[in-house]
Structure formats: structure tokens, C-alpha cells
Amino acid sequence: MDRGLPDGLDLVEAPTPCFIIDEDRLARNLAVLSRVKQATDCRILLALKAFAAFSVFPQLRRTLDGCCASSPFEARLAKEEFGGEVHAFAAAYSDRDILELAQFCGHVVFNSQAQLAKYRNQLSRSGVGLALRVNPEHSEVRLPIYDPCAPGSRLGVRRAHLEPSCLEGLEGLHFHTLCELGADALERTLRAFEEKFGAFVAGRKYVNFGGGHHITRPDYDVDLLIRLINDFKARHGVQVYLEPGEAAALDAGYLVATVLDVVEADMGVAIMDASVAAHMPDVLEGPYRPPLAGAGLPGEKDWTFRLAGLSCLAGDVAGEYSFDAPLQPGDKIAFLDQAHYTMVKTNTFNGVRLPSIGLFSKGEGLRIIREFNYNDFKSRLS
Ligand SMILES: *Cc1c(COP(=O)(O)O)cnc(C)c1O
């Protein structure tokens, strides 16, 4: 998946730290999603929790039908900046959440029958369509932190607990079991879903297959996805929704940083003006080693360095990489595939400056569209 940096992107021009969203690669992802839509007539929503760069919403809106929000704030952003359908799902809602969601959403997905019972009349009176998330109890994801079907998971109603009468008047059923997975994992999930919940699809308008579909990865079997959706629609006569986050922005952005210092530890350690803890927290949460443009595995090239952030956290480390020449202060480096689950998750730990945000396309070059300052740090404290 390491496609490197695009021709024409000159890191010298980038202020650092800086996220750069690659509009050409976004367009390529959208072309794949568009093919799925055309072949199946399904609806595809952008999961804002993964990628919420509203400056590119007009481009995304040409292909995608709307957004899936995880909170009233995301729902408001979807309504004001994206347009189209706004769906919401959260593990639980407060009274205040429901009041706000009613203003912004056309569809609300509940995680429990108790919450559905509590709020169904209020939302129905506001014209909001209702759905229930179910848990097919079929695990495909290996890391428990990302597995909605792990033992003890609070996500979705299990078959043993489902009271069929609560489905009366519901428009949709929702399941979400995947994370960065292929169409084969969806095929197995669908089998589990239909075995447990197939009888309850009749009477619904749609089934939402959730996110975690790695549709735009080069080796994803798009034809199988198309067949699964079309077969499901033929069997049940309902609309199908997908709500990918990562797949929309896969490999469509970079985090550019400057090396500030190189210190000697048990190996050379280059300290960047970015922070892994503050700017790429998924690297520590996963954990995983983010790809770095032009760099090799440790020992593969002549010079191996550990790349670390400027915060005080001992573990603020991206990983170990090798280079043709030794890293030096002033060198610019670019982590690849940093559009999804990055800008939406940054924080100001240590008061570290938030990365600027830029757009790049071959036609228009690099444009910096957002820079952050002291007030962005201060405004979250009091
Ligand atoms: C996280 C999530 C998504 C998006 O998942 P991706 O892995 O980014 O595709 C969609 N729907 C729900 C309910 C989610 O929790």
C-alpha cells in the first residue's frame, strides 16, 4: 500500500508539522466507491469519526450519499457542511444528545432496546427514522480493542436478548463487525447475521452493513462486495447501506515533519517537530509502524534511526526506519497514509502545536488551508 509521495509534491514548501490531504488519491478512492454504487444501487455514507475534513466535503458529496455521525457535533457538521443523508450511531445517547440529533439527523441507530423504547416516540414525532444495531456475535477482527464482537462487547443487541416486538415500526437494522477487512470477512459476517437476524429483515427499509470494509485497498475484492450486496438485496428486497470511514480516505494524506535534533541513544534517534502521541495516536493505540516515504525497514539501508516525537512521553516513538544518508536537523520527512483517524484524533498534549492542514493536487499544487495557534490550545482549557 506504500505508494510513496505523489510527483509534484515538494516538501520544502510545507510548513511543519502539517497534514496534507491528497485530492487526487481521494478522487481515486471515490471512483472505486462510485463503481460499487453503480453496480448495486446501494447507499454509501462517510463515517465522520474517521475523516471529517470539511474542505473536501464538496468533492466527496459528488459520490457519497451523506454521513454517519457518532455524536451531535458530527451530525451538525454533516448537516451544515456535507448535506445529503445524516445518520447517527452511538453506544448510548443522553436526553440532550437526542434533542440535538433530532435537529440534524434523518436516521438514528440505537444500540439497545431500552434506549430505543425511551426515545422512539420523541424522534418519530420529529420525523426521524429509527434503526437498531444488532450484534451477530461473529468475530473477524483480531485485536480485541477493534473487535465489536469481542466477548463482553457492549455494541449491538444479541439475538438471545432481542425482543422481536421492539422492531415494530423500525426502518433499519444495523451491524458493524469489521475493521480494515476484505469482502470475504463480510461474506462470513452476512452468513452469521442472516442466520440470527435474517427473519427480522422483512418489514425493514434497509440493512446497514456498517464500516470496516477496506474497499479501496488495491487487493480488495470489489466484485465480491458487489455480488454480496446484490444477492442480499435480491433475497430480502431492502436497500443496503455501507458506512466506511477509512476506505474513503485510505492512503490519501501525509503527515510532514521536520527533524529538529538527532541524539545518540542505543541507536540514533531523530526527534521531530511532530508528536506521535498528539498527532498520530493510532500508532500507539494499534500499535503499528506508519510507512515513511523513501525509508526502508531497520537495517535495510545504510543508516537506521528511531523516529520520535518532541513530547516528554518516553514512548512518543513512530518506529525504526533506515535511510540512504544519515538524518540531520532540518531534514523533512513524510509519514504516508495519514488522512484517516489522524486529524480527528489530534490533541494538544504537552501544548504541542497542532499540525497545519493543506490540500495537494497535481493540478493545483500545495495549498495550506488551516494553521493552528495558541488559542486552539488555550480554548480547550479554563
Ligand atoms: C468506526 C465505524 C465506522 C467506520 O469504520 P471504518 O473502519 O473507518 O470504515 C462505521 N460505522 C460504525 C458504527 C463505526 O463504529
mmCIF file of C-alpha atoms and ligand atoms in Angstrom:
data_model
loop_
_atom_site.group_PDB
_atom_site.id
_atom_site.type_symbol
_atom_site.label_atom_id
_atom_site.label_comp_id
_atom_site.label_asym_id
_atom_site.label_seq_id
_atom_site.Cartn_x
_atom_site.Cartn_y
_atom_site.Cartn_z
ATOM 1 C CA MET A 1 0.000 0.000 0.000
ATOM 2 C CA ASP A 2 3.089 2.216 0.183
ATOM 3 C CA ARG A 3 2.674 4.309 -2.942
ATOM 4 C CA GLY A 4 5.150 6.935 -1.758
ATOM 5 C CA LEU A 5 4.597 10.631 -2.228
ATOM 6 C CA PRO A 6 2.975 11.889 -5.440
ATOM 7 C CA ASP A 7 5.060 13.549 -8.138
ATOM 8 C CA GLY A 8 4.975 17.305 -7.809
ATOM 9 C CA LEU A 9 4.607 17.456 -4.018
ATOM 10 C CA ASP A 10 7.646 19.387 -2.804
ATOM 11 C CA LEU A 11 8.088 19.010 0.954
ATOM 12 C CA VAL A 12 10.268 22.127 1.051
ATOM 13 C CA GLU A 13 7.103 24.198 0.605
ATOM 14 C CA ALA A 14 5.282 22.561 3.515
ATOM 15 C CA PRO A 15 5.264 24.276 6.914
ATOM 16 C CA THR A 16 5.715 21.631 9.605
ATOM 17 C CA PRO A 17 4.165 19.833 11.238
ATOM 18 C CA CYS A 18 1.496 19.595 8.553
ATOM 19 C CA PHE A 19 -1.169 17.173 7.363
ATOM 20 C CA ILE A 20 -1.526 17.182 3.589
ATOM 21 C CA ILE A 21 -4.704 15.751 2.067
ATOM 22 C CA ASP A 22 -4.111 14.355 -1.434
ATOM 23 C CA GLU A 23 -7.154 15.249 -3.526
ATOM 24 C CA ASP A 24 -6.090 13.071 -6.466
ATOM 25 C CA ARG A 25 -5.914 9.988 -4.251
ATOM 26 C CA LEU A 26 -9.254 10.889 -2.662
ATOM 27 C CA ALA A 27 -10.701 11.002 -6.180
ATOM 28 C CA ARG A 28 -9.288 7.566 -6.898
ATOM 29 C CA ASN A 29 -10.940 6.175 -3.742
ATOM 30 C CA LEU A 30 -14.216 7.811 -4.723
ATOM 31 C CA ALA A 31 -14.052 6.212 -8.168
ATOM 32 C CA VAL A 32 -13.945 2.763 -6.536
ATOM 33 C CA LEU A 33 -16.873 3.612 -4.236
ATOM 34 C CA SER A 34 -18.769 5.014 -7.196
ATOM 35 C CA ARG A 35 -18.349 1.715 -9.043
ATOM 36 C CA VAL A 36 -19.875 -0.143 -6.073
ATOM 37 C CA LYS A 37 -22.810 2.261 -6.016
ATOM 38 C CA GLN A 38 -23.422 1.995 -9.732
ATOM 39 C CA ALA A 39 -23.303 -1.798 -9.731
ATOM 40 C CA THR A 40 -25.574 -2.261 -6.698
ATOM 41 C CA ASP A 41 -27.582 0.927 -6.221
ATOM 42 C CA CYS A 42 -26.569 0.777 -2.540
ATOM 43 C CA ARG A 43 -26.043 3.934 -0.475
ATOM 44 C CA ILE A 44 -22.639 4.842 0.926
ATOM 45 C CA LEU A 45 -22.166 7.152 3.903
ATOM 46 C CA LEU A 46 -18.904 8.683 5.115
ATOM 47 C CA ALA A 47 -18.150 7.765 8.731
ATOM 48 C CA LEU A 48 -17.070 11.166 10.039
ATOM 49 C CA LYS A 49 -15.296 9.725 13.024
ATOM 50 C CA ALA A 50 -12.522 8.591 10.662
ATOM 51 C CA PHE A 51 -12.250 11.621 8.410
ATOM 52 C CA ALA A 52 -14.043 14.934 8.796
ATOM 53 C CA ALA A 53 -12.002 17.346 6.658
ATOM 54 C CA PHE A 54 -14.936 19.520 5.625
ATOM 55 C CA SER A 55 -12.936 21.390 2.999
ATOM 56 C CA VAL A 56 -13.115 18.334 0.771
ATOM 57 C CA PHE A 57 -16.780 17.501 1.524
ATOM 58 C CA PRO A 58 -17.936 19.053 -1.778
ATOM 59 C CA GLN A 59 -15.684 16.590 -3.626
ATOM 60 C CA LEU A 60 -16.886 13.625 -1.512
ATOM 61 C CA ARG A 61 -20.540 14.642 -1.838
ATOM 62 C CA ARG A 62 -20.447 14.066 -5.602
ATOM 63 C CA THR A 63 -20.172 10.325 -4.915
ATOM 64 C CA LEU A 64 -21.314 9.675 -1.349
ATOM 65 C CA ASP A 65 -24.916 9.897 -0.128
ATOM 66 C CA GLY A 66 -24.236 11.509 3.211
ATOM 67 C CA CYS A 67 -22.591 10.879 6.555
ATOM 68 C CA CYS A 68 -22.795 8.682 9.569
ATOM 69 C CA ALA A 69 -22.181 10.658 12.764
ATOM 70 C CA SER A 70 -21.131 9.419 16.179
ATOM 71 C CA SER A 71 -22.321 12.469 18.115
ATOM 72 C CA PRO A 72 -24.429 15.623 17.817
ATOM 73 C CA PHE A 73 -21.346 17.639 16.828
ATOM 74 C CA GLU A 74 -20.534 15.307 13.949
ATOM 75 C CA ALA A 75 -24.211 15.283 12.955
ATOM 76 C CA ARG A 76 -24.232 19.087 12.848
ATOM 77 C CA LEU A 77 -21.059 19.154 10.747
ATOM 78 C CA ALA A 78 -22.653 16.635 8.381
ATOM 79 C CA LYS A 79 -25.818 18.681 8.013
ATOM 80 C CA GLU A 80 -24.111 22.071 7.654
ATOM 81 C CA GLU A 81 -21.109 21.122 5.543
ATOM 82 C CA PHE A 82 -21.872 17.844 3.736
ATOM 83 C CA GLY A 83 -25.594 17.736 3.026
ATOM 84 C CA GLY A 84 -27.390 14.582 1.975
ATOM 85 C CA GLU A 85 -28.426 11.940 4.467
ATOM 86 C CA VAL A 86 -27.341 12.196 8.097
ATOM 87 C CA HIS A 87 -27.386 9.012 10.176
ATOM 88 C CA ALA A 88 -26.198 8.710 13.763
ATOM 89 C CA PHE A 89 -24.985 5.864 15.889
ATOM 90 C CA ALA A 90 -23.551 5.987 19.403
ATOM 91 C CA ALA A 91 -23.264 3.360 22.115
ATOM 92 C CA ALA A 92 -25.699 5.445 24.209
ATOM 93 C CA TYR A 93 -27.447 8.825 23.993
ATOM 94 C CA SER A 94 -28.301 11.426 26.631
ATOM 95 C CA ASP A 95 -31.575 13.417 26.631
ATOM 96 C CA ARG A 96 -29.604 16.367 25.320
ATOM 97 C CA ASP A 97 -27.997 14.289 22.552
ATOM 98 C CA ILE A 98 -31.445 13.208 21.349
ATOM 99 C CA LEU A 99 -32.741 16.781 21.278
ATOM 100 C CA GLU A 100 -29.757 17.870 19.187
ATOM 101 C CA LEU A 101 -29.708 14.804 16.923
ATOM 102 C CA ALA A 102 -33.378 15.397 16.114
ATOM 103 C CA GLN A 103 -32.354 18.711 14.526
ATOM 104 C CA PHE A 104 -29.619 17.314 12.333
ATOM 105 C CA CYS A 105 -30.382 13.644 11.563
ATOM 106 C CA GLY A 106 -32.785 11.820 9.305
ATOM 107 C CA HIS A 107 -31.904 8.485 10.876
ATOM 108 C CA VAL A 108 -30.831 7.427 14.360
ATOM 109 C CA VAL A 109 -29.489 3.955 15.122
ATOM 110 C CA PHE A 110 -29.927 2.702 18.682
ATOM 111 C CA ASN A 111 -27.581 0.357 20.479
ATOM 112 C CA SER A 112 -30.136 -1.018 22.941
ATOM 113 C CA GLN A 113 -33.812 -1.788 23.151
ATOM 114 C CA ALA A 114 -34.117 0.271 26.358
ATOM 115 C CA GLN A 115 -32.824 3.436 24.662
ATOM 116 C CA LEU A 116 -34.974 2.751 21.628
ATOM 117 C CA ALA A 117 -38.069 2.458 23.840
ATOM 118 C CA LYS A 118 -37.146 5.629 25.740
ATOM 119 C CA TYR A 119 -36.696 7.866 22.713
ATOM 120 C CA ARG A 120 -38.684 6.313 19.880
ATOM 121 C CA ASN A 121 -41.794 8.472 20.210
ATOM 122 C CA GLN A 122 -39.850 11.690 20.578
ATOM 123 C CA LEU A 123 -37.783 11.004 17.459
ATOM 124 C CA SER A 124 -40.684 9.653 15.413
ATOM 125 C CA ARG A 125 -42.635 12.853 16.098
ATOM 126 C CA SER A 126 -39.648 14.774 14.669
ATOM 127 C CA GLY A 127 -39.764 12.625 11.537
ATOM 128 C CA VAL A 128 -36.523 10.769 12.300
ATOM 129 C CA GLY A 129 -36.255 7.195 11.004
ATOM 130 C CA LEU A 130 -35.197 4.605 13.568
ATOM 131 C CA ALA A 131 -32.919 1.588 13.450
ATOM 132 C CA LEU A 132 -31.393 -0.903 15.871
ATOM 133 C CA ARG A 133 -27.841 -2.173 15.893
ATOM 134 C CA VAL A 134 -27.551 -5.913 16.355
ATOM 135 C CA ASN A 135 -24.511 -7.980 17.247
ATOM 136 C CA PRO A 136 -24.045 -11.049 15.011
ATOM 137 C CA GLU A 137 -21.525 -12.441 17.553
ATOM 138 C CA HIS A 138 -19.157 -13.277 14.733
ATOM 139 C CA SER A 139 -15.571 -12.066 15.250
ATOM 140 C CA GLU A 140 -13.386 -11.227 12.267
ATOM 141 C CA VAL A 141 -11.087 -8.647 13.885
ATOM 142 C CA ARG A 142 -8.038 -9.998 15.674
ATOM 143 C CA LEU A 143 -7.302 -7.067 18.032
ATOM 144 C CA PRO A 144 -9.991 -7.056 20.761
ATOM 145 C CA ILE A 145 -9.862 -3.238 21.061
ATOM 146 C CA TYR A 146 -11.171 -3.014 17.466
ATOM 147 C CA ASP A 147 -13.496 -6.061 17.576
ATOM 148 C CA PRO A 148 -17.167 -5.109 18.095
ATOM 149 C CA CYS A 149 -17.984 -8.812 18.557
ATOM 150 C CA ALA A 150 -15.345 -9.498 21.222
ATOM 151 C CA PRO A 151 -16.613 -11.187 24.404
ATOM 152 C CA GLY A 152 -18.246 -8.589 26.633
ATOM 153 C CA SER A 153 -18.727 -6.112 23.801
ATOM 154 C CA ARG A 154 -21.440 -3.541 24.544
ATOM 155 C CA LEU A 155 -22.044 -2.937 20.816
ATOM 156 C CA GLY A 156 -25.311 -4.190 19.372
ATOM 157 C CA VAL A 157 -28.198 -6.288 20.675
ATOM 158 C CA ARG A 158 -27.558 -10.030 20.742
ATOM 159 C CA ARG A 159 -30.067 -12.464 19.312
ATOM 160 C CA ALA A 160 -30.753 -14.039 22.704
ATOM 161 C CA HIS A 161 -31.797 -10.645 24.086
ATOM 162 C CA LEU A 162 -33.800 -9.393 21.131
ATOM 163 C CA GLU A 163 -37.488 -8.863 21.812
ATOM 164 C CA PRO A 164 -38.944 -9.010 18.271
ATOM 165 C CA SER A 165 -41.879 -6.742 19.160
ATOM 166 C CA CYS A 166 -39.462 -3.812 19.613
ATOM 167 C CA LEU A 167 -38.711 -3.912 15.877
ATOM 168 C CA GLU A 168 -42.207 -2.728 15.001
ATOM 169 C CA GLY A 169 -42.011 0.493 13.030
ATOM 170 C CA LEU A 170 -38.219 0.374 12.683
ATOM 171 C CA GLU A 171 -36.822 1.293 9.277
ATOM 172 C CA GLY A 172 -33.455 -0.369 9.615
ATOM 173 C CA LEU A 173 -31.203 -2.985 11.104
ATOM 174 C CA HIS A 174 -27.514 -2.174 11.537
ATOM 175 C CA PHE A 175 -24.477 -4.331 12.144
ATOM 176 C CA HIS A 176 -20.785 -3.446 12.239
ATOM 177 C CA THR A 177 -18.253 -6.221 12.727
ATOM 178 C CA LEU A 178 -15.269 -5.347 10.547
ATOM 179 C CA CYS A 179 -12.082 -3.292 10.730
ATOM 180 C CA GLU A 180 -9.712 -2.971 7.750
ATOM 181 C CA LEU A 181 -11.091 -6.214 6.302
ATOM 182 C CA GLY A 182 -11.935 -7.722 2.922
ATOM 183 C CA ALA A 183 -15.177 -8.778 1.270
ATOM 184 C CA ASP A 184 -14.538 -12.387 2.378
ATOM 185 C CA ALA A 185 -14.939 -11.235 6.005
ATOM 186 C CA LEU A 186 -18.205 -9.521 5.040
ATOM 187 C CA GLU A 187 -19.401 -12.734 3.368
ATOM 188 C CA ARG A 188 -18.852 -14.715 6.587
ATOM 189 C CA THR A 189 -20.437 -11.934 8.668
ATOM 190 C CA LEU A 190 -23.502 -11.875 6.421
ATOM 191 C CA ARG A 191 -23.931 -15.601 6.925
ATOM 192 C CA ALA A 192 -23.870 -15.106 10.718
ATOM 193 C CA PHE A 193 -26.152 -12.060 10.512
ATOM 194 C CA GLU A 194 -28.736 -13.817 8.351
ATOM 195 C CA GLU A 195 -28.690 -16.950 10.465
ATOM 196 C CA LYS A 196 -29.500 -14.945 13.595
ATOM 197 C CA PHE A 197 -31.417 -11.945 12.296
ATOM 198 C CA GLY A 198 -32.484 -12.802 8.732
ATOM 199 C CA ALA A 199 -36.086 -13.350 9.810
ATOM 200 C CA PHE A 200 -36.277 -9.773 11.104
ATOM 201 C CA VAL A 201 -35.246 -8.054 7.878
ATOM 202 C CA ALA A 202 -38.761 -8.355 6.433
ATOM 203 C CA GLY A 203 -40.634 -5.118 7.073
ATOM 204 C CA ARG A 204 -37.438 -3.007 7.180
ATOM 205 C CA LYS A 205 -36.465 -0.497 4.508
ATOM 206 C CA TYR A 206 -32.746 -1.105 4.819
ATOM 207 C CA VAL A 207 -29.893 -3.013 6.412
ATOM 208 C CA ASN A 208 -26.718 -1.091 7.203
ATOM 209 C CA PHE A 209 -23.557 -3.223 6.834
ATOM 210 C CA GLY A 210 -21.506 -0.744 8.933
ATOM 211 C CA GLY A 211 -17.886 0.211 8.270
ATOM 212 C CA GLY A 212 -14.507 -1.512 8.324
ATOM 213 C CA HIS A 213 -14.727 -2.501 4.645
ATOM 214 C CA HIS A 214 -11.275 -1.837 3.139
ATOM 215 C CA ILE A 215 -12.903 -1.310 -0.260
ATOM 216 C CA THR A 216 -10.266 0.987 -1.750
ATOM 217 C CA ARG A 217 -7.264 -1.162 -0.855
ATOM 218 C CA PRO A 218 -5.735 -2.410 -4.113
ATOM 219 C CA ASP A 219 -6.246 -6.101 -3.281
ATOM 220 C CA TYR A 220 -9.869 -5.714 -2.064
ATOM 221 C CA ASP A 221 -12.288 -7.947 -3.964
ATOM 222 C CA VAL A 222 -14.738 -5.270 -5.152
ATOM 223 C CA ASP A 223 -16.569 -7.746 -7.401
ATOM 224 C CA LEU A 224 -17.315 -9.984 -4.429
ATOM 225 C CA LEU A 225 -18.662 -6.993 -2.462
ATOM 226 C CA ILE A 226 -20.920 -6.115 -5.393
ATOM 227 C CA ARG A 227 -22.196 -9.684 -5.610
ATOM 228 C CA LEU A 228 -22.831 -9.871 -1.841
ATOM 229 C CA ILE A 229 -24.845 -6.643 -1.866
ATOM 230 C CA ASN A 230 -26.846 -7.567 -4.952
ATOM 231 C CA ASP A 231 -27.593 -11.062 -3.637
ATOM 232 C CA PHE A 232 -28.648 -9.656 -0.259
ATOM 233 C CA LYS A 233 -30.956 -7.139 -1.908
ATOM 234 C CA ALA A 234 -32.458 -9.867 -4.081
ATOM 235 C CA ARG A 235 -33.069 -12.164 -1.101
ATOM 236 C CA HIS A 236 -34.596 -9.524 1.172
ATOM 237 C CA GLY A 237 -35.860 -6.739 -1.045
ATOM 238 C CA VAL A 238 -34.322 -3.986 1.073
ATOM 239 C CA GLN A 239 -31.851 -1.157 0.495
ATOM 240 C CA VAL A 240 -28.266 -1.692 1.684
ATOM 241 C CA TYR A 241 -26.067 0.978 3.297
ATOM 242 C CA LEU A 242 -22.323 0.915 3.784
ATOM 243 C CA GLU A 243 -20.642 3.441 6.052
ATOM 244 C CA PRO A 244 -16.893 3.257 5.502
ATOM 245 C CA GLY A 245 -14.578 5.780 7.108
ATOM 246 C CA GLU A 246 -11.088 4.573 6.451
ATOM 247 C CA ALA A 247 -11.809 3.367 2.905
ATOM 248 C CA ALA A 248 -12.851 6.866 1.814
ATOM 249 C CA ALA A 249 -9.569 8.440 2.868
ATOM 250 C CA LEU A 250 -7.250 5.440 2.556
ATOM 251 C CA ASP A 251 -3.718 6.411 1.524
ATOM 252 C CA ALA A 252 -4.906 9.951 0.759
ATOM 253 C CA GLY A 253 -2.814 12.025 3.146
ATOM 254 C CA TYR A 254 0.584 12.603 4.696
ATOM 255 C CA LEU A 255 1.986 13.979 7.920
ATOM 256 C CA VAL A 256 5.063 16.048 7.159
ATOM 257 C CA ALA A 257 7.552 16.845 9.935
ATOM 258 C CA THR A 258 10.996 18.375 10.280
ATOM 259 C CA VAL A 259 13.858 16.717 12.141
ATOM 260 C CA LEU A 260 14.849 19.063 14.984
ATOM 261 C CA ASP A 261 17.676 17.088 16.562
ATOM 262 C CA VAL A 262 19.420 13.747 16.310
ATOM 263 C CA VAL A 263 20.561 12.242 19.612
ATOM 264 C CA GLU A 264 22.609 9.141 20.391
ATOM 265 C CA ALA A 265 20.805 6.512 22.420
ATOM 266 C CA ASP A 266 21.302 2.778 21.819
ATOM 267 C CA MET A 267 20.866 3.894 18.225
ATOM 268 C CA GLY A 268 20.487 7.247 16.542
ATOM 269 C CA VAL A 269 17.167 8.859 17.458
ATOM 270 C CA ALA A 270 15.774 11.673 15.322
ATOM 271 C CA ILE A 271 13.406 13.990 17.192
ATOM 272 C CA MET A 272 10.703 15.579 15.034
ATOM 273 C CA ASP A 273 8.597 18.722 15.411
ATOM 274 C CA ALA A 274 5.559 16.379 15.397
ATOM 275 C CA SER A 275 4.384 14.119 18.207
ATOM 276 C CA VAL A 276 3.207 10.563 17.711
ATOM 277 C CA ALA A 277 1.136 10.777 20.902
ATOM 278 C CA ALA A 278 -0.515 14.045 19.902
ATOM 279 C CA HIS A 279 -0.742 13.772 16.104
ATOM 280 C CA MET A 280 -0.813 10.055 15.239
ATOM 281 C CA PRO A 281 -2.280 8.467 18.391
ATOM 282 C CA ASP A 282 -3.419 5.363 16.461
ATOM 283 C CA VAL A 283 0.245 4.445 16.030
ATOM 284 C CA LEU A 284 0.438 3.938 19.793
ATOM 285 C CA GLU A 285 -3.086 2.572 20.173
ATOM 286 C CA GLY A 286 -2.820 -0.023 17.364
ATOM 287 C CA PRO A 287 0.098 -0.233 17.711
ATOM 288 C CA TYR A 288 1.581 -0.099 14.228
ATOM 289 C CA ARG A 289 4.587 1.311 12.383
ATOM 290 C CA PRO A 290 3.431 4.013 9.971
ATOM 291 C CA PRO A 291 5.019 3.921 6.498
ATOM 292 C CA LEU A 292 7.537 6.690 5.871
ATOM 293 C CA ALA A 293 8.242 7.990 2.354
ATOM 294 C CA GLY A 294 11.581 6.829 0.977
ATOM 295 C CA ALA A 295 12.607 4.885 4.093
ATOM 296 C CA GLY A 296 13.351 1.175 4.482
ATOM 297 C CA LEU A 297 12.982 -1.357 7.255
ATOM 298 C CA PRO A 298 15.590 -1.144 10.033
ATOM 299 C CA GLY A 299 18.948 -2.273 8.613
ATOM 300 C CA GLU A 300 17.689 -2.392 5.027
ATOM 301 C CA LYS A 301 19.510 0.813 4.059
ATOM 302 C CA ASP A 302 22.832 2.077 5.437
ATOM 303 C CA TRP A 303 21.551 4.348 8.211
ATOM 304 C CA THR A 304 18.934 3.261 10.737
ATOM 305 C CA PHE A 305 17.220 5.722 13.067
ATOM 306 C CA ARG A 306 14.393 5.664 15.509
ATOM 307 C CA LEU A 307 11.907 8.480 14.805
ATOM 308 C CA ALA A 308 10.464 10.083 17.891
ATOM 309 C CA GLY A 309 8.193 12.968 18.837
ATOM 310 C CA LEU A 310 9.037 16.110 20.758
ATOM 311 C CA SER A 311 6.774 15.468 23.769
ATOM 312 C CA CYS A 312 8.005 14.227 27.148
ATOM 313 C CA LEU A 313 6.353 10.812 26.770
ATOM 314 C CA ALA A 314 9.087 8.162 26.666
ATOM 315 C CA GLY A 315 7.004 6.117 24.239
ATOM 316 C CA ASP A 316 6.375 9.012 21.804
ATOM 317 C CA VAL A 317 8.001 6.937 19.046
ATOM 318 C CA ALA A 318 6.841 6.170 15.496
ATOM 319 C CA GLY A 319 9.251 3.305 14.866
ATOM 320 C CA GLU A 320 12.624 2.470 13.355
ATOM 321 C CA TYR A 321 13.483 3.235 9.743
ATOM 322 C CA SER A 322 16.555 3.131 7.531
ATOM 323 C CA PHE A 323 17.848 5.754 5.104
ATOM 324 C CA ASP A 324 20.490 6.145 2.404
ATOM 325 C CA ALA A 325 22.107 9.025 4.297
ATOM 326 C CA PRO A 326 22.153 9.969 7.981
ATOM 327 C CA LEU A 327 19.234 12.125 9.128
ATOM 328 C CA GLN A 328 20.148 15.661 10.078
ATOM 329 C CA PRO A 329 18.400 18.597 11.712
ATOM 330 C CA GLY A 330 16.335 20.396 9.080
ATOM 331 C CA ASP A 331 15.507 17.258 7.077
ATOM 332 C CA LYS A 332 11.850 16.896 6.189
ATOM 333 C CA ILE A 333 10.115 13.529 6.426
ATOM 334 C CA ALA A 334 6.626 12.411 5.460
ATOM 335 C CA PHE A 335 4.556 9.646 7.038
ATOM 336 C CA LEU A 336 2.218 8.048 4.499
ATOM 337 C CA ASP A 337 -1.461 7.081 4.785
ATOM 338 C CA GLN A 338 -2.157 9.673 7.486
ATOM 339 C CA ALA A 339 -5.538 11.082 6.388
ATOM 340 C CA HIS A 340 -7.899 8.801 8.334
ATOM 341 C CA TYR A 341 -8.055 8.650 12.150
ATOM 342 C CA THR A 342 -5.445 11.419 12.439
ATOM 343 C CA MET A 343 -6.861 14.965 12.140
ATOM 344 C CA VAL A 344 -9.993 13.793 14.002
ATOM 345 C CA LYS A 345 -7.870 12.466 16.876
ATOM 346 C CA THR A 346 -5.140 15.081 17.401
ATOM 347 C CA ASN A 347 -4.728 16.584 20.843
ATOM 348 C CA THR A 348 -2.587 19.296 22.438
ATOM 349 C CA PHE A 349 -0.764 17.128 24.981
ATOM 350 C CA ASN A 350 2.347 18.986 26.167
ATOM 351 C CA GLY A 351 0.953 22.074 24.441
ATOM 352 C CA VAL A 352 2.440 20.754 21.219
ATOM 353 C CA ARG A 353 1.318 22.793 18.205
ATOM 354 C CA LEU A 354 -1.365 21.116 16.099
ATOM 355 C CA PRO A 355 -0.257 20.299 12.546
ATOM 356 C CA SER A 356 -1.383 22.723 9.846
ATOM 357 C CA ILE A 357 -3.690 21.267 7.212
ATOM 358 C CA GLY A 358 -3.014 21.519 3.488
ATOM 359 C CA LEU A 359 -4.516 20.242 0.267
ATOM 360 C CA PHE A 360 -2.483 18.884 -2.631
ATOM 361 C CA SER A 361 -3.417 18.003 -6.182
ATOM 362 C CA LYS A 362 -1.210 17.677 -9.243
ATOM 363 C CA GLY A 363 -3.231 20.392 -10.932
ATOM 364 C CA GLU A 364 -3.242 22.955 -8.138
ATOM 365 C CA GLY A 365 -0.166 22.022 -6.104
ATOM 366 C CA LEU A 366 0.027 22.524 -2.335
ATOM 367 C CA ARG A 367 -2.290 24.967 -0.555
ATOM 368 C CA ILE A 368 -2.217 25.421 3.222
ATOM 369 C CA ILE A 369 -5.821 25.910 4.329
ATOM 370 C CA ARG A 370 -5.572 25.857 8.109
ATOM 371 C CA GLU A 371 -2.987 26.822 10.679
ATOM 372 C CA PHE A 372 -3.364 26.485 14.441
ATOM 373 C CA ASN A 373 -2.176 28.792 17.172
ATOM 374 C CA TYR A 374 -2.028 29.351 20.919
ATOM 375 C CA ASN A 375 -5.770 29.982 21.127
ATOM 376 C CA ASP A 376 -6.533 26.482 19.830
ATOM 377 C CA PHE A 377 -4.599 25.149 22.815
ATOM 378 C CA LYS A 378 -5.993 27.609 25.353
ATOM 379 C CA SER A 379 -9.615 27.384 24.226
ATOM 380 C CA ARG A 380 -9.868 23.771 25.389
ATOM 381 C CA LEU A 381 -8.825 24.676 28.936
ATOM 382 C CA SER A 382 -10.040 27.104 31.522
HETATM 383 C C1 LIG B 1 -15.995 3.053 13.097
HETATM 384 C C2 LIG B 1 -17.300 2.856 12.485
HETATM 385 C C3 LIG B 1 -17.453 3.032 11.114
HETATM 386 C C4 LIG B 1 -16.303 3.325 10.178
HETATM 387 O O1 LIG B 1 -15.331 2.337 10.291
HETATM 388 P P1 LIG B 1 -14.056 2.307 9.304
HETATM 389 O O2 LIG B 1 -13.231 1.200 9.879
HETATM 390 O O3 LIG B 1 -13.365 3.626 9.416
HETATM 391 O O4 LIG B 1 -14.548 2.021 7.952
HETATM 392 C C5 LIG B 1 -18.728 2.892 10.595
HETATM 393 N N1 LIG B 1 -19.782 2.597 11.391
HETATM 394 C C6 LIG B 1 -19.665 2.423 12.718
HETATM 395 C C7 LIG B 1 -20.858 2.111 13.536
HETATM 396 C C8 LIG B 1 -18.409 2.546 13.315
HETATM 397 O O5 LIG B 1 -18.284 2.358 14.638
#
